PDB file of C-alpha atoms in Angstrom:
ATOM      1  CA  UNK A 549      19.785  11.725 -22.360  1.00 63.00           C
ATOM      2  CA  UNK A 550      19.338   9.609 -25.067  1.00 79.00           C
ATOM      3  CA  UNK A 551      21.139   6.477 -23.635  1.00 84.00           C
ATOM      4  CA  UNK A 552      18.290   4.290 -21.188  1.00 85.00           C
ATOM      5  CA  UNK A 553      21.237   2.871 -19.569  1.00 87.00           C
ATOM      6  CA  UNK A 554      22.853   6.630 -18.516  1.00 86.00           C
ATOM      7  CA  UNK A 555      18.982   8.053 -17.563  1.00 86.00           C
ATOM      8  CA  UNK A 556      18.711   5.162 -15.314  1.00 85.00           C
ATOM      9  CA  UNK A 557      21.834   5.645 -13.891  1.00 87.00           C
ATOM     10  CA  UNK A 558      21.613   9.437 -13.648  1.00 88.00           C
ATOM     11  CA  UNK A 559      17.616   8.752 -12.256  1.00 88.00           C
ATOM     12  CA  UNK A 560      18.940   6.175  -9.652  1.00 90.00           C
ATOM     13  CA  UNK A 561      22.069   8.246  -7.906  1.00 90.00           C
ATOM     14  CA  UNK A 562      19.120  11.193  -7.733  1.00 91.00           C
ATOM     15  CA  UNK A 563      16.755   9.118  -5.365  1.00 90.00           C
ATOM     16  CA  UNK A 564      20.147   7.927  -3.445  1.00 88.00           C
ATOM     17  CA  UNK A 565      20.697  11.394  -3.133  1.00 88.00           C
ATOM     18  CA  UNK A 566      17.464  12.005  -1.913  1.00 89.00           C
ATOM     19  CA  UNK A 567      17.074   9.688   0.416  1.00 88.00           C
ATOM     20  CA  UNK A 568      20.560  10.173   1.938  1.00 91.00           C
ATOM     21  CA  UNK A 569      19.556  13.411   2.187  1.00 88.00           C
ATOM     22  CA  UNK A 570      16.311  12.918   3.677  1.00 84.00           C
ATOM     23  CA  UNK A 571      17.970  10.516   6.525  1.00 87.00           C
ATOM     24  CA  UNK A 572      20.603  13.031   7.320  1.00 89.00           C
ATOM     25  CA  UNK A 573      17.532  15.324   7.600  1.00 87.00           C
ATOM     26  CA  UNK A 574      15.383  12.877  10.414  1.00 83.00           C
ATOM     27  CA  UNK A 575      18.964  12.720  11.917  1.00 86.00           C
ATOM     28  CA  UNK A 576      19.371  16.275  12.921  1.00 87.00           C
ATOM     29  CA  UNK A 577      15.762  17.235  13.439  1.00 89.00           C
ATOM     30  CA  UNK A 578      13.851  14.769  15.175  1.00 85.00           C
ATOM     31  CA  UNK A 579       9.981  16.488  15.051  1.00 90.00           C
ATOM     32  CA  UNK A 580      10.521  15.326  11.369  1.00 87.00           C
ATOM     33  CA  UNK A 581      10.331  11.357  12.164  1.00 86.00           C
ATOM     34  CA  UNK A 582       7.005  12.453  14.620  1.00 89.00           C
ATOM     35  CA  UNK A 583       5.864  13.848  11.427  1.00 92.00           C
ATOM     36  CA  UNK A 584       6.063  11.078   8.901  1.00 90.00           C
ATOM     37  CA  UNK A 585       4.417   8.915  11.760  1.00 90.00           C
ATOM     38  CA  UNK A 586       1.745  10.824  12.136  1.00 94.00           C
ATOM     39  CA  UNK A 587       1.139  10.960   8.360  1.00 94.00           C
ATOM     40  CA  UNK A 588       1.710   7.310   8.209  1.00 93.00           C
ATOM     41  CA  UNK A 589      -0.790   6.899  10.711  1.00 94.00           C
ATOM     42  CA  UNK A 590      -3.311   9.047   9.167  1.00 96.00           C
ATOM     43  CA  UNK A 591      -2.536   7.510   5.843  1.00 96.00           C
ATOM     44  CA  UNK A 592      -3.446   4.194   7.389  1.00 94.00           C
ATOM     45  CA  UNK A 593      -6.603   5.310   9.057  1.00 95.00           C
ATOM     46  CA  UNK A 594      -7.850   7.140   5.768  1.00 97.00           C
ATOM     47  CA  UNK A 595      -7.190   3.926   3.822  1.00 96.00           C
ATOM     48  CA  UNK A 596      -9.762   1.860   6.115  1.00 95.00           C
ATOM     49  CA  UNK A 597     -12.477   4.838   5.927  1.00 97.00           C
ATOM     50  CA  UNK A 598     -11.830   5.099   2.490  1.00 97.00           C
ATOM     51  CA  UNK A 599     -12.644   1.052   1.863  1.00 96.00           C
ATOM     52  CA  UNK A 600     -15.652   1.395   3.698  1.00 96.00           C
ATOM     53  CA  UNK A 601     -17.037   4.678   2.423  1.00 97.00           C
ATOM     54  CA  UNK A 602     -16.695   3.209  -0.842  1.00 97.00           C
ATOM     55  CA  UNK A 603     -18.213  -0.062  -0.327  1.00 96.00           C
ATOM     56  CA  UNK A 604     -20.992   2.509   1.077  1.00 97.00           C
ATOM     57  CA  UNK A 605     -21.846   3.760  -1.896  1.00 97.00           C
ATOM     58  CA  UNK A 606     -21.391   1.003  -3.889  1.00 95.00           C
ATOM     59  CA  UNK A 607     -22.597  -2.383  -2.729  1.00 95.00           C
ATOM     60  CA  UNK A 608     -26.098  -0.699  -2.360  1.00 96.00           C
ATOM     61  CA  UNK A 609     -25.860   0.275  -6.040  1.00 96.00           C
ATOM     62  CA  UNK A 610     -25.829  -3.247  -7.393  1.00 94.00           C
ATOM     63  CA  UNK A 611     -29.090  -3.979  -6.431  1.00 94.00           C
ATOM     64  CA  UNK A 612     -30.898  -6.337  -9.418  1.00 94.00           C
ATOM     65  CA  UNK A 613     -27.438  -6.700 -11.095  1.00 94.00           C
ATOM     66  CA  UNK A 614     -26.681 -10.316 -12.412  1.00 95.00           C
ATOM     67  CA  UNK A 615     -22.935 -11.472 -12.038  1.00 96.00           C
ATOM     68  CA  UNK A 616     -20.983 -14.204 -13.960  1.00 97.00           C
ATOM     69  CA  UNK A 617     -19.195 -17.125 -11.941  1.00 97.00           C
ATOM     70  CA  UNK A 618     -16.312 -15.719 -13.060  1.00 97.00           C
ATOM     71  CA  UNK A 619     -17.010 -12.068 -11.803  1.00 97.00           C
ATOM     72  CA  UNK A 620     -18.031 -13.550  -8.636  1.00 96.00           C
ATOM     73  CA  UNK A 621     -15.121 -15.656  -8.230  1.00 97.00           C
ATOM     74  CA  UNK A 622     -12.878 -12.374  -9.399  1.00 96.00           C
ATOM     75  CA  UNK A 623     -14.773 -10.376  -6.611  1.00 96.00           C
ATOM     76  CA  UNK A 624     -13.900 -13.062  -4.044  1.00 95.00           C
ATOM     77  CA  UNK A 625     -10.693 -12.990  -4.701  1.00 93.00           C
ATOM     78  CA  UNK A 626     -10.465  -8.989  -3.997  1.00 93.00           C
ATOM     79  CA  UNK A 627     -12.321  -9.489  -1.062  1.00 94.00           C
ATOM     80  CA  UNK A 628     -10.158 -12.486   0.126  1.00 92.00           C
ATOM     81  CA  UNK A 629      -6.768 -10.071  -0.644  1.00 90.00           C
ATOM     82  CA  UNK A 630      -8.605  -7.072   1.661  1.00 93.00           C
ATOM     83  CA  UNK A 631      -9.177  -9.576   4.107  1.00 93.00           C
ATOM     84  CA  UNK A 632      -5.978 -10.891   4.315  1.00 89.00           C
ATOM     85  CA  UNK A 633      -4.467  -7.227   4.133  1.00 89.00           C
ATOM     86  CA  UNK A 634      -6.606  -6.157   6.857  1.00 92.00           C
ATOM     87  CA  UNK A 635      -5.606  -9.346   8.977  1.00 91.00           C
ATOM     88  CA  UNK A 636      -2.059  -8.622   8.179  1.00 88.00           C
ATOM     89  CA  UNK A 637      -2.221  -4.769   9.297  1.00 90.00           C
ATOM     90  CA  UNK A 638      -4.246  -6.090  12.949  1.00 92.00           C
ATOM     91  CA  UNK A 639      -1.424  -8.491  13.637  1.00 89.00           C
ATOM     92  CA  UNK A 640       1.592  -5.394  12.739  1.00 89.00           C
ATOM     93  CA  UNK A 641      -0.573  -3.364  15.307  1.00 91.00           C
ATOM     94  CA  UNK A 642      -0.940  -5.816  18.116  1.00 92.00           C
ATOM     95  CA  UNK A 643       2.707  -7.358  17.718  1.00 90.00           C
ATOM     96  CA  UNK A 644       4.902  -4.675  16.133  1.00 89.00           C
ATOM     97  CA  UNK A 645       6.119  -7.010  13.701  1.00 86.00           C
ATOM     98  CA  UNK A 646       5.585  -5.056  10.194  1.00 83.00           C
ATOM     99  CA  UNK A 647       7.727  -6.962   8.333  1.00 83.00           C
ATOM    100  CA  UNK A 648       6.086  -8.748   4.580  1.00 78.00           C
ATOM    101  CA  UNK A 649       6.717 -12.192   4.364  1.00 78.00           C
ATOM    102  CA  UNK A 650       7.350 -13.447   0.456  1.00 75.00           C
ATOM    103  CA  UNK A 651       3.917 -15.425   0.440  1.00 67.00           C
ATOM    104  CA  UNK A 652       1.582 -12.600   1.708  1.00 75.00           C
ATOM    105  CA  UNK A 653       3.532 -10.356  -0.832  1.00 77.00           C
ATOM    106  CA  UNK A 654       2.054 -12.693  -3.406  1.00 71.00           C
ATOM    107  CA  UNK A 655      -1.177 -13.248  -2.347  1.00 71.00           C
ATOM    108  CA  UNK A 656      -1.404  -9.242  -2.141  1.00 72.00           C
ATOM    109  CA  UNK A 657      -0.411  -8.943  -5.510  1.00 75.00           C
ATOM    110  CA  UNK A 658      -2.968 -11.618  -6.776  1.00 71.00           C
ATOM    111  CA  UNK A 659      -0.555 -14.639  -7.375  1.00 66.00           C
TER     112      UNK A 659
END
């Protein structure tokens, strides 16, 4: 397909497909819902160890290094966008609301 326009289109109706197919799916058979939640969950969980294994073996490693203001400042800001991430996933676990509010999409994104 040579036309962007017709891939697009042709890419697009797939992942409909796809996903109507996949609902249809957690419809009929519903061990396959438990499933994706417990994958979801795990995902979740393997994210935080993952964070903090990493910060593990790396904050130790800068020893002696000399930062810029502005790689400080660019460091803060990471740390302030994990912080708020991890504030936002406590509150969807204690309340149940999950939803992502348009300024917390920003700030995630580092607007």
């Amino acid at each position: 397909m040579r036309d962007d326009t017709a891939r697009f289109l042709v890419n697009r109706a797939q992942v409909d497909n796809s996903e109507q197919v996949r609902e249809t799916i957690r419809e009929r058979t519903p061990a396959v819902r438990k499933i994706e939640r417990t994958m979801e969950y795990l995902d979740m969980v393997g994210s935080c160890h993952q964070l903090v294994a990493s910060l593990g073996r790396l904050v130790p490693r800068l020893r002696g290094q000399e930062f810029t203001e502005d790689e400080r400042e660019t460091v803060r800001r990471g740390i302030a966008r994990v912080r708020t991430s991890a504030d936002w996933l406590e509150a969807a676990i204690d309340t149940g609301e999950f939803t992502l509010d348009e300024q917390l999409a920003h700030l995630l994104k580092g607007e």
